[in-house]
Short mmCIF file of N, CA and C in Angstrom, two decimals:
data_model
loop_
_atom_site.label_atom_id
_atom_site.label_comp_id
_atom_site.label_asym_id
_atom_site.label_seq_id
_atom_site.Cartn_x
_atom_site.Cartn_y
_atom_site.Cartn_z
N MET A 1 160.75 -59.40 104.52
CA MET A 1 159.50 -59.34 103.80
C MET A 1 158.70 -58.15 104.32
N CYS A 2 158.24 -57.31 103.40
CA CYS A 2 157.61 -56.06 103.82
C CYS A 2 156.12 -56.00 103.63
N CYS A 3 155.61 -56.81 102.75
CA CYS A 3 154.24 -56.53 102.32
C CYS A 3 153.39 -57.78 102.23
N LEU A 4 152.09 -57.58 102.28
CA LEU A 4 151.13 -58.64 102.03
C LEU A 4 150.96 -58.83 100.53
N PRO A 5 150.39 -59.96 100.06
CA PRO A 5 150.13 -60.10 98.62
C PRO A 5 149.30 -58.91 98.13
N GLY A 6 149.67 -58.39 96.98
CA GLY A 6 148.97 -57.24 96.43
C GLY A 6 149.49 -55.92 96.94
N GLN A 7 150.52 -55.97 97.80
CA GLN A 7 151.13 -54.74 98.31
C GLN A 7 152.61 -54.75 97.95
N GLN A 8 153.11 -53.62 97.48
CA GLN A 8 154.52 -53.46 97.19
C GLN A 8 154.97 -52.15 97.80
N ALA A 9 156.19 -52.16 98.32
CA ALA A 9 156.70 -50.95 98.97
C ALA A 9 157.56 -50.15 98.01
N THR A 10 157.45 -48.84 98.09
CA THR A 10 158.38 -47.94 97.43
C THR A 10 159.20 -47.34 98.56
N ALA A 11 159.95 -46.31 98.29
CA ALA A 11 160.80 -45.72 99.31
C ALA A 11 160.01 -45.44 100.59
N GLN A 12 158.85 -44.83 100.47
CA GLN A 12 158.06 -44.51 101.66
C GLN A 12 156.59 -44.86 101.50
N THR A 13 156.18 -45.26 100.34
CA THR A 13 154.77 -45.48 100.10
C THR A 13 154.52 -46.91 99.65
N VAL A 14 153.45 -47.50 100.14
CA VAL A 14 153.03 -48.84 99.75
C VAL A 14 151.92 -48.70 98.72
N VAL A 15 152.02 -49.47 97.63
CA VAL A 15 150.96 -49.53 96.64
C VAL A 15 150.20 -50.84 96.90
N LYS A 16 148.95 -50.70 97.22
CA LYS A 16 148.11 -51.86 97.52
C LYS A 16 147.04 -51.96 96.43
N VAL A 17 146.97 -53.13 95.77
CA VAL A 17 145.99 -53.36 94.72
C VAL A 17 144.88 -54.25 95.27
N VAL A 18 143.65 -53.82 95.05
CA VAL A 18 142.48 -54.58 95.47
C VAL A 18 141.61 -54.79 94.23
N PHE A 19 141.28 -56.04 93.96
CA PHE A 19 140.38 -56.35 92.84
C PHE A 19 138.99 -56.64 93.38
N ARG A 20 138.01 -56.16 92.66
CA ARG A 20 136.61 -56.49 92.92
C ARG A 20 136.03 -57.03 91.63
N GLU A 21 135.12 -57.97 91.77
CA GLU A 21 134.39 -58.45 90.60
C GLU A 21 133.24 -57.48 90.35
N ASP A 22 132.91 -57.26 89.11
CA ASP A 22 131.72 -56.50 88.79
C ASP A 22 130.55 -57.38 89.20
N ASP A 23 129.70 -56.89 90.08
CA ASP A 23 128.62 -57.73 90.60
C ASP A 23 127.24 -57.18 90.28
N ARG A 24 127.15 -56.36 89.25
CA ARG A 24 125.84 -55.78 88.93
C ARG A 24 124.84 -56.87 88.56
N PRO A 25 123.58 -56.67 88.89
CA PRO A 25 122.56 -57.66 88.53
C PRO A 25 122.29 -57.64 87.03
N GLU A 26 121.78 -58.74 86.54
CA GLU A 26 121.50 -58.83 85.11
C GLU A 26 120.32 -57.94 84.72
N ASP A 27 120.48 -57.29 83.59
CA ASP A 27 119.41 -56.53 82.96
C ASP A 27 119.16 -57.22 81.62
N ARG A 28 118.05 -57.92 81.50
CA ARG A 28 117.75 -58.70 80.28
C ARG A 28 117.67 -57.83 79.04
N GLN A 29 117.42 -56.53 79.20
CA GLN A 29 117.35 -55.63 78.05
C GLN A 29 118.72 -55.13 77.62
N SER A 30 119.72 -55.31 78.48
CA SER A 30 121.06 -54.82 78.19
C SER A 30 121.70 -55.61 77.05
N ASP A 31 122.59 -54.95 76.36
CA ASP A 31 123.35 -55.59 75.29
C ASP A 31 124.53 -56.38 75.84
N THR A 32 124.75 -56.29 77.14
CA THR A 32 125.92 -56.92 77.75
C THR A 32 125.50 -57.94 78.80
N LEU A 33 126.09 -59.12 78.68
CA LEU A 33 125.95 -60.17 79.68
C LEU A 33 127.29 -60.27 80.39
N PHE A 34 127.30 -60.18 81.71
CA PHE A 34 128.53 -60.32 82.47
C PHE A 34 128.67 -61.76 82.95
N TYR A 35 129.90 -62.24 82.99
CA TYR A 35 130.15 -63.65 83.29
C TYR A 35 129.51 -64.08 84.60
N HIS A 36 129.57 -63.25 85.61
CA HIS A 36 129.04 -63.64 86.92
C HIS A 36 127.52 -63.77 86.92
N GLN A 37 126.85 -63.22 85.93
CA GLN A 37 125.39 -63.23 85.93
C GLN A 37 124.81 -64.59 85.58
N ARG A 38 125.35 -65.22 84.56
CA ARG A 38 124.85 -66.54 84.15
C ARG A 38 125.65 -66.99 82.93
N ALA A 39 125.41 -68.23 82.53
CA ALA A 39 125.99 -68.74 81.29
C ALA A 39 125.24 -68.12 80.11
N SER A 40 125.87 -68.14 78.98
CA SER A 40 125.21 -67.64 77.77
C SER A 40 124.05 -68.55 77.39
N SER A 41 123.11 -67.99 76.64
CA SER A 41 121.95 -68.76 76.19
C SER A 41 121.60 -68.35 74.76
N ALA A 42 120.63 -69.02 74.19
CA ALA A 42 120.22 -68.74 72.81
C ALA A 42 119.79 -67.29 72.64
N ASP A 43 119.22 -66.68 73.68
CA ASP A 43 118.77 -65.29 73.59
C ASP A 43 119.91 -64.28 73.49
N ASP A 44 121.13 -64.72 73.72
CA ASP A 44 122.28 -63.81 73.73
C ASP A 44 122.93 -63.66 72.36
N TYR A 45 122.32 -64.24 71.35
CA TYR A 45 122.79 -64.09 69.97
C TYR A 45 121.85 -63.13 69.26
N ARG A 46 122.18 -61.86 69.30
CA ARG A 46 121.30 -60.83 68.73
C ARG A 46 121.88 -60.18 67.47
N GLY A 47 123.11 -60.52 67.15
CA GLY A 47 123.75 -59.90 65.99
C GLY A 47 123.27 -60.47 64.68
N ARG A 48 123.55 -59.74 63.64
CA ARG A 48 123.18 -60.15 62.28
C ARG A 48 124.31 -61.02 61.71
N VAL A 49 123.95 -62.11 61.09
CA VAL A 49 124.93 -63.01 60.48
C VAL A 49 125.51 -62.33 59.24
N PRO A 50 126.83 -62.14 59.19
CA PRO A 50 127.43 -61.52 58.01
C PRO A 50 127.27 -62.42 56.78
N ALA A 51 127.13 -61.82 55.62
CA ALA A 51 126.98 -62.58 54.37
C ALA A 51 128.19 -63.47 54.12
N SER A 52 129.35 -63.04 54.54
CA SER A 52 130.58 -63.79 54.31
C SER A 52 130.91 -64.78 55.42
N ALA A 53 129.99 -64.98 56.35
CA ALA A 53 130.25 -65.84 57.52
C ALA A 53 130.51 -67.28 57.11
N LYS A 54 131.52 -67.86 57.74
CA LYS A 54 131.85 -69.26 57.50
C LYS A 54 131.53 -70.12 58.72
N SER A 55 131.38 -69.49 59.87
CA SER A 55 131.12 -70.21 61.13
C SER A 55 129.64 -70.43 61.34
N GLU A 56 129.34 -71.35 62.22
CA GLU A 56 127.95 -71.59 62.63
C GLU A 56 127.50 -70.49 63.60
N ALA A 57 128.45 -69.98 64.38
CA ALA A 57 128.13 -68.92 65.35
C ALA A 57 129.41 -68.19 65.73
N VAL A 58 129.24 -67.00 66.26
CA VAL A 58 130.35 -66.20 66.79
C VAL A 58 129.87 -65.53 68.06
N SER A 59 130.69 -65.64 69.10
CA SER A 59 130.40 -64.92 70.34
C SER A 59 131.46 -63.84 70.52
N PHE A 60 131.01 -62.66 70.88
CA PHE A 60 131.93 -61.56 71.15
C PHE A 60 132.09 -61.49 72.66
N THR A 61 133.21 -62.02 73.15
CA THR A 61 133.50 -61.98 74.58
C THR A 61 134.78 -61.19 74.79
N SER A 62 134.88 -60.57 75.95
CA SER A 62 136.08 -59.81 76.26
C SER A 62 136.14 -59.55 77.75
N PHE A 63 137.21 -58.87 78.16
CA PHE A 63 137.30 -58.46 79.56
C PHE A 63 137.92 -57.08 79.62
N ALA A 64 137.63 -56.41 80.70
CA ALA A 64 138.14 -55.06 80.91
C ALA A 64 138.24 -54.82 82.42
N PHE A 65 138.77 -53.68 82.75
CA PHE A 65 138.78 -53.28 84.15
C PHE A 65 138.61 -51.77 84.22
N GLU A 66 138.09 -51.33 85.33
CA GLU A 66 138.01 -49.91 85.60
C GLU A 66 138.38 -49.74 87.06
N GLY A 67 138.74 -48.56 87.41
CA GLY A 67 139.10 -48.39 88.80
C GLY A 67 139.58 -47.00 89.12
N GLY A 68 140.09 -46.90 90.28
CA GLY A 68 140.59 -45.64 90.77
C GLY A 68 141.54 -45.89 91.93
N SER A 69 142.06 -44.82 92.46
CA SER A 69 142.97 -44.96 93.58
C SER A 69 142.72 -43.86 94.59
N ARG A 70 143.15 -44.14 95.79
CA ARG A 70 143.10 -43.13 96.84
C ARG A 70 144.32 -43.31 97.72
N ARG A 71 144.80 -42.21 98.19
CA ARG A 71 146.00 -42.24 99.00
C ARG A 71 145.65 -41.85 100.42
N PHE A 72 146.17 -42.61 101.35
CA PHE A 72 146.04 -42.24 102.75
C PHE A 72 147.31 -42.69 103.46
N ARG A 73 147.83 -41.75 104.22
CA ARG A 73 149.11 -41.92 104.92
C ARG A 73 150.17 -42.43 103.94
N ASP A 74 150.75 -43.59 104.22
CA ASP A 74 151.83 -44.11 103.37
C ASP A 74 151.35 -45.17 102.39
N THR A 75 150.05 -45.19 102.08
CA THR A 75 149.50 -46.22 101.19
C THR A 75 148.71 -45.60 100.05
N LEU A 76 148.99 -46.10 98.85
CA LEU A 76 148.16 -45.78 97.69
C LEU A 76 147.36 -47.05 97.41
N GLU A 77 146.06 -46.99 97.62
CA GLU A 77 145.20 -48.14 97.37
C GLU A 77 144.58 -48.00 95.99
N VAL A 78 144.88 -48.98 95.13
CA VAL A 78 144.35 -49.02 93.77
C VAL A 78 143.26 -50.08 93.74
N THR A 79 142.02 -49.66 93.48
CA THR A 79 140.90 -50.60 93.41
C THR A 79 140.52 -50.78 91.95
N LEU A 80 140.53 -52.02 91.50
CA LEU A 80 140.20 -52.35 90.12
C LEU A 80 138.96 -53.26 90.10
N VAL A 81 138.02 -52.94 89.25
CA VAL A 81 136.82 -53.75 89.08
C VAL A 81 136.99 -54.54 87.79
N LEU A 82 137.03 -55.85 87.91
CA LEU A 82 137.23 -56.73 86.76
C LEU A 82 135.88 -57.05 86.13
N GLN A 83 135.81 -56.91 84.81
CA GLN A 83 134.58 -57.16 84.07
C GLN A 83 134.86 -58.16 82.96
N VAL A 84 134.13 -59.25 82.95
CA VAL A 84 134.20 -60.25 81.89
C VAL A 84 132.82 -60.28 81.26
N PHE A 85 132.76 -60.06 79.95
CA PHE A 85 131.45 -59.83 79.35
C PHE A 85 131.30 -60.41 77.96
N TRP A 86 130.04 -60.48 77.54
CA TRP A 86 129.59 -60.99 76.24
C TRP A 86 128.73 -59.88 75.64
N VAL A 87 129.03 -59.47 74.41
CA VAL A 87 128.25 -58.43 73.75
C VAL A 87 127.24 -59.12 72.83
N LYS A 88 125.97 -58.98 73.18
CA LYS A 88 124.91 -59.70 72.48
C LYS A 88 124.74 -59.24 71.03
N SER A 89 124.81 -57.94 70.78
CA SER A 89 124.59 -57.42 69.43
C SER A 89 125.72 -57.77 68.47
N SER A 90 126.86 -58.22 69.00
CA SER A 90 127.98 -58.62 68.16
C SER A 90 128.13 -60.13 68.11
N SER A 91 127.25 -60.84 68.77
CA SER A 91 127.28 -62.31 68.78
C SER A 91 126.11 -62.81 67.94
N TRP A 92 126.37 -63.79 67.08
CA TRP A 92 125.33 -64.26 66.18
C TRP A 92 125.42 -65.77 65.98
N ALA A 93 124.32 -66.34 65.54
CA ALA A 93 124.25 -67.77 65.21
C ALA A 93 123.39 -67.92 63.95
N ARG A 94 123.79 -68.85 63.10
CA ARG A 94 123.03 -69.10 61.87
C ARG A 94 121.65 -69.68 62.17
N SER A 95 121.61 -70.61 63.11
CA SER A 95 120.35 -71.30 63.46
C SER A 95 119.80 -70.72 64.75
N HIS A 96 118.48 -70.57 64.79
CA HIS A 96 117.84 -70.12 66.03
C HIS A 96 116.75 -71.09 66.42
N PRO A 97 116.83 -71.67 67.57
CA PRO A 97 117.91 -71.48 68.51
C PRO A 97 119.15 -72.26 68.08
N PRO A 98 120.33 -71.83 68.54
CA PRO A 98 121.55 -72.57 68.22
C PRO A 98 121.49 -73.97 68.84
N SER A 99 122.18 -74.89 68.23
CA SER A 99 122.21 -76.25 68.76
C SER A 99 122.93 -76.28 70.12
N ARG A 100 122.69 -77.32 70.86
CA ARG A 100 123.35 -77.51 72.15
C ARG A 100 124.86 -77.49 71.97
N HIS A 101 125.33 -78.14 70.93
CA HIS A 101 126.77 -78.21 70.64
C HIS A 101 127.34 -76.80 70.37
N THR A 102 126.60 -76.00 69.61
CA THR A 102 127.04 -74.63 69.31
C THR A 102 127.05 -73.79 70.59
N LEU A 103 126.00 -73.92 71.40
CA LEU A 103 125.96 -73.18 72.66
C LEU A 103 127.14 -73.56 73.56
N GLU A 104 127.44 -74.85 73.60
CA GLU A 104 128.58 -75.30 74.40
C GLU A 104 129.88 -74.70 73.87
N HIS A 105 130.06 -74.73 72.58
CA HIS A 105 131.29 -74.20 71.96
C HIS A 105 131.48 -72.73 72.31
N GLU A 106 130.44 -71.96 72.16
CA GLU A 106 130.56 -70.52 72.44
C GLU A 106 130.70 -70.24 73.93
N GLN A 107 130.10 -71.07 74.78
CA GLN A 107 130.29 -70.91 76.23
C GLN A 107 131.74 -71.17 76.60
N ILE A 108 132.39 -72.11 75.93
CA ILE A 108 133.81 -72.36 76.20
C ILE A 108 134.62 -71.12 75.86
N HIS A 109 134.27 -70.43 74.79
CA HIS A 109 134.96 -69.17 74.48
C HIS A 109 134.78 -68.18 75.64
N PHE A 110 133.58 -68.08 76.18
CA PHE A 110 133.31 -67.20 77.31
C PHE A 110 134.14 -67.62 78.52
N ASP A 111 134.21 -68.93 78.76
CA ASP A 111 135.00 -69.46 79.87
C ASP A 111 136.49 -69.16 79.70
N ILE A 112 136.99 -69.27 78.49
CA ILE A 112 138.40 -68.95 78.23
C ILE A 112 138.66 -67.47 78.56
N THR A 113 137.74 -66.62 78.17
CA THR A 113 137.89 -65.20 78.49
C THR A 113 137.96 -65.00 79.99
N ARG A 114 137.10 -65.67 80.73
CA ARG A 114 137.10 -65.54 82.20
C ARG A 114 138.40 -66.06 82.80
N LEU A 115 138.91 -67.16 82.25
CA LEU A 115 140.16 -67.74 82.75
C LEU A 115 141.33 -66.78 82.52
N VAL A 116 141.39 -66.17 81.37
CA VAL A 116 142.47 -65.21 81.08
C VAL A 116 142.35 -63.99 81.99
N ALA A 117 141.13 -63.54 82.22
CA ALA A 117 140.93 -62.39 83.12
C ALA A 117 141.42 -62.72 84.53
N GLU A 118 141.21 -63.94 84.96
CA GLU A 118 141.70 -64.36 86.27
C GLU A 118 143.23 -64.36 86.29
N GLY A 119 143.84 -64.79 85.20
CA GLY A 119 145.31 -64.73 85.10
C GLY A 119 145.82 -63.30 85.18
N PHE A 120 145.13 -62.39 84.51
CA PHE A 120 145.48 -60.97 84.58
C PHE A 120 145.42 -60.49 86.03
N ARG A 121 144.35 -60.83 86.72
CA ARG A 121 144.20 -60.42 88.12
C ARG A 121 145.36 -60.93 88.97
N ARG A 122 145.68 -62.21 88.83
CA ARG A 122 146.78 -62.79 89.62
C ARG A 122 148.10 -62.11 89.32
N LYS A 123 148.38 -61.85 88.03
CA LYS A 123 149.64 -61.21 87.67
C LYS A 123 149.75 -59.82 88.28
N VAL A 124 148.67 -59.05 88.21
CA VAL A 124 148.71 -57.69 88.77
C VAL A 124 148.91 -57.74 90.27
N LEU A 125 148.24 -58.65 90.95
CA LEU A 125 148.39 -58.75 92.40
C LEU A 125 149.81 -59.13 92.81
N ASN A 126 150.54 -59.79 91.93
CA ASN A 126 151.91 -60.21 92.25
C ASN A 126 152.98 -59.28 91.71
N MET A 127 152.58 -58.20 91.05
CA MET A 127 153.55 -57.26 90.49
C MET A 127 154.10 -56.34 91.58
N GLU A 128 155.35 -55.96 91.41
CA GLU A 128 155.94 -54.94 92.27
C GLU A 128 155.65 -53.60 91.61
N LEU A 129 154.80 -52.82 92.26
CA LEU A 129 154.35 -51.56 91.70
C LEU A 129 154.85 -50.39 92.54
N THR A 130 155.05 -49.27 91.87
CA THR A 130 155.40 -48.04 92.58
C THR A 130 154.37 -46.98 92.21
N ILE A 131 154.39 -45.92 92.96
CA ILE A 131 153.48 -44.81 92.68
C ILE A 131 153.74 -44.30 91.27
N GLU A 132 154.98 -44.26 90.86
CA GLU A 132 155.35 -43.69 89.56
C GLU A 132 154.92 -44.56 88.39
N ASP A 133 154.89 -45.88 88.56
CA ASP A 133 154.67 -46.74 87.38
C ASP A 133 153.47 -47.68 87.48
N HIS A 134 152.66 -47.59 88.51
CA HIS A 134 151.60 -48.60 88.67
C HIS A 134 150.58 -48.59 87.54
N GLU A 135 150.18 -47.42 87.06
CA GLU A 135 149.18 -47.37 85.99
C GLU A 135 149.70 -47.97 84.69
N SER A 136 150.91 -47.59 84.30
CA SER A 136 151.46 -48.10 83.04
C SER A 136 151.74 -49.59 83.10
N ARG A 137 152.18 -50.09 84.25
CA ARG A 137 152.47 -51.52 84.36
C ARG A 137 151.18 -52.35 84.35
N ILE A 138 150.13 -51.85 84.98
CA ILE A 138 148.85 -52.56 84.97
C ILE A 138 148.28 -52.55 83.55
N GLN A 139 148.36 -51.42 82.87
CA GLN A 139 147.85 -51.33 81.49
C GLN A 139 148.64 -52.25 80.56
N TYR A 140 149.96 -52.29 80.73
CA TYR A 140 150.79 -53.18 79.91
C TYR A 140 150.37 -54.64 80.12
N GLU A 141 150.16 -55.03 81.37
CA GLU A 141 149.76 -56.42 81.66
C GLU A 141 148.38 -56.71 81.08
N TYR A 142 147.50 -55.73 81.10
CA TYR A 142 146.18 -55.91 80.48
C TYR A 142 146.34 -56.20 78.99
N LEU A 143 147.16 -55.42 78.30
CA LEU A 143 147.35 -55.63 76.86
C LEU A 143 147.98 -57.00 76.58
N GLU A 144 148.93 -57.40 77.40
CA GLU A 144 149.54 -58.72 77.23
C GLU A 144 148.50 -59.83 77.47
N SER A 145 147.66 -59.65 78.47
CA SER A 145 146.61 -60.63 78.75
C SER A 145 145.58 -60.67 77.63
N PHE A 146 145.28 -59.52 77.07
CA PHE A 146 144.34 -59.47 75.95
C PHE A 146 144.89 -60.26 74.76
N ARG A 147 146.18 -60.10 74.50
CA ARG A 147 146.81 -60.89 73.43
C ARG A 147 146.75 -62.39 73.75
N GLU A 148 146.99 -62.72 75.01
CA GLU A 148 146.92 -64.12 75.44
C GLU A 148 145.51 -64.68 75.24
N MET A 149 144.50 -63.87 75.54
CA MET A 149 143.11 -64.31 75.33
C MET A 149 142.89 -64.66 73.86
N ASN A 150 143.34 -63.81 72.96
CA ASN A 150 143.17 -64.07 71.53
C ASN A 150 143.90 -65.33 71.11
N ARG A 151 145.11 -65.55 71.63
CA ARG A 151 145.86 -66.77 71.30
C ARG A 151 145.12 -68.01 71.79
N ARG A 152 144.61 -67.96 73.00
CA ARG A 152 143.89 -69.12 73.55
C ARG A 152 142.60 -69.39 72.79
N GLN A 153 141.90 -68.34 72.39
CA GLN A 153 140.66 -68.53 71.62
C GLN A 153 140.98 -69.21 70.29
N GLU A 154 142.03 -68.76 69.63
CA GLU A 154 142.42 -69.37 68.35
C GLU A 154 142.89 -70.80 68.54
N ALA A 155 143.64 -71.07 69.61
CA ALA A 155 144.12 -72.43 69.87
C ALA A 155 142.92 -73.37 70.09
N PHE A 156 141.92 -72.90 70.82
CA PHE A 156 140.71 -73.70 71.03
C PHE A 156 140.02 -74.00 69.71
N ASP A 157 139.78 -72.97 68.91
CA ASP A 157 139.11 -73.19 67.62
C ASP A 157 139.91 -74.12 66.72
N ASP A 158 141.24 -73.96 66.71
CA ASP A 158 142.08 -74.84 65.90
C ASP A 158 141.99 -76.28 66.38
N ALA A 159 142.07 -76.48 67.71
CA ALA A 159 142.07 -77.84 68.27
C ALA A 159 140.75 -78.57 68.01
N VAL A 160 139.65 -77.83 68.07
CA VAL A 160 138.34 -78.48 67.88
C VAL A 160 137.81 -78.29 66.47
N ARG A 161 138.66 -77.76 65.60
CA ARG A 161 138.30 -77.49 64.21
C ARG A 161 136.99 -76.70 64.15
N SER A 162 136.99 -75.59 64.89
CA SER A 162 135.83 -74.68 64.97
C SER A 162 134.55 -75.40 65.37
N GLY A 163 134.69 -76.40 66.22
CA GLY A 163 133.52 -77.11 66.74
C GLY A 163 133.19 -78.40 66.03
N LEU A 164 133.91 -78.72 64.96
CA LEU A 164 133.60 -79.94 64.21
C LEU A 164 134.03 -81.21 64.95
N ASP A 165 135.02 -81.11 65.84
CA ASP A 165 135.51 -82.26 66.58
C ASP A 165 134.87 -82.25 67.97
N ALA A 166 133.73 -82.92 68.09
CA ALA A 166 132.96 -82.91 69.33
C ALA A 166 133.72 -83.54 70.50
N ALA A 167 134.46 -84.61 70.24
CA ALA A 167 135.21 -85.26 71.32
C ALA A 167 136.28 -84.32 71.87
N GLU A 168 136.99 -83.66 71.00
CA GLU A 168 138.02 -82.72 71.44
C GLU A 168 137.40 -81.52 72.15
N GLN A 169 136.23 -81.11 71.72
CA GLN A 169 135.55 -79.99 72.38
C GLN A 169 135.18 -80.37 73.82
N ARG A 170 134.74 -81.62 74.04
CA ARG A 170 134.43 -82.06 75.41
C ARG A 170 135.68 -82.05 76.28
N ILE A 171 136.81 -82.43 75.70
CA ILE A 171 138.08 -82.41 76.44
C ILE A 171 138.42 -80.97 76.85
N TRP A 172 138.29 -80.06 75.90
CA TRP A 172 138.57 -78.65 76.19
C TRP A 172 137.59 -78.10 77.24
N ARG A 173 136.33 -78.46 77.13
CA ARG A 173 135.34 -77.99 78.10
C ARG A 173 135.77 -78.37 79.51
N GLU A 174 136.15 -79.62 79.69
CA GLU A 174 136.57 -80.08 81.02
C GLU A 174 137.87 -79.42 81.46
N LYS A 175 138.80 -79.28 80.54
CA LYS A 175 140.09 -78.66 80.86
C LYS A 175 139.90 -77.21 81.33
N ILE A 176 139.08 -76.46 80.62
CA ILE A 176 138.85 -75.05 80.97
C ILE A 176 138.06 -74.95 82.26
N ARG A 177 137.04 -75.76 82.41
CA ARG A 177 136.25 -75.73 83.66
C ARG A 177 137.12 -76.08 84.86
N ASN A 178 137.98 -77.08 84.73
CA ASN A 178 138.88 -77.45 85.83
C ASN A 178 139.87 -76.34 86.14
N ALA A 179 140.38 -75.67 85.11
CA ALA A 179 141.30 -74.55 85.32
C ALA A 179 140.60 -73.40 86.04
N LEU A 180 139.34 -73.15 85.69
CA LEU A 180 138.58 -72.12 86.39
C LEU A 180 138.40 -72.49 87.86
N LEU A 181 138.04 -73.72 88.13
CA LEU A 181 137.87 -74.17 89.51
C LEU A 181 139.18 -74.07 90.27
N ASP A 182 140.28 -74.47 89.65
CA ASP A 182 141.60 -74.35 90.29
C ASP A 182 141.95 -72.91 90.61
N ALA A 183 141.45 -71.98 89.80
CA ALA A 183 141.71 -70.56 90.02
C ALA A 183 140.71 -69.94 91.01
N GLY A 184 139.80 -70.75 91.52
CA GLY A 184 138.82 -70.26 92.48
C GLY A 184 137.61 -69.59 91.86
N VAL A 185 137.37 -69.88 90.58
CA VAL A 185 136.25 -69.28 89.86
C VAL A 185 135.19 -70.36 89.62
N LYS A 186 133.96 -70.04 89.97
CA LYS A 186 132.86 -70.96 89.69
C LYS A 186 132.45 -70.78 88.24
N PRO A 187 132.63 -71.82 87.41
CA PRO A 187 132.24 -71.69 86.01
C PRO A 187 130.74 -71.48 85.84
N ALA A 188 130.38 -70.67 84.89
CA ALA A 188 128.97 -70.50 84.56
C ALA A 188 128.50 -71.81 83.94
N THR A 189 127.37 -72.30 84.35
CA THR A 189 126.88 -73.58 83.86
C THR A 189 125.67 -73.36 82.97
N PRO A 190 125.81 -73.64 81.69
CA PRO A 190 124.66 -73.51 80.79
C PRO A 190 123.58 -74.51 81.17
N GLN A 191 122.34 -74.17 80.88
CA GLN A 191 121.25 -75.10 81.10
C GLN A 191 121.41 -76.28 80.15
N ASN A 192 121.00 -77.45 80.60
CA ASN A 192 121.04 -78.68 79.79
C ASN A 192 122.45 -79.22 79.55
N PHE A 193 123.44 -78.82 80.36
CA PHE A 193 124.79 -79.37 80.19
C PHE A 193 125.11 -80.28 81.33
#
């Protein structure tokens, strides 16, 4: 065994991946809410309801990473900053303020995004990377995780019939929150839940 978790050896160089959470403080004027800042709230629905909208609400959540690398001696250290976010101007609700049930439904979407981002982080930390292929392999895993996020979001909406099945939504809420806790992530807790 040659390496610690997040480190892989090449012929002479070790690639070490370090993840950091984006920890910027909340800016209430910003169009972006980051998962670590707080749970979503009624104020985070700033988008215009499309005329063709069929849903009660839509939240635009996603995740990304940015980073860089530095080389010293026989180690290439790749530092990635994980960002899980909600875009307020692309998120909308028919009713203002949205109902508690609607807020809960959309927060579960945000939680699913955070859970998938954590899976991405774990996969990258366990990948065998080389100097030659680390960027392309990390980017490929990001795209695969992004597809997984979309599948999980659709599975949630299908299972709860887009929020119409309140009992099933409560089951999903607990399942996702428990998965986040198991992954070492403190779930954002909406007020009044």
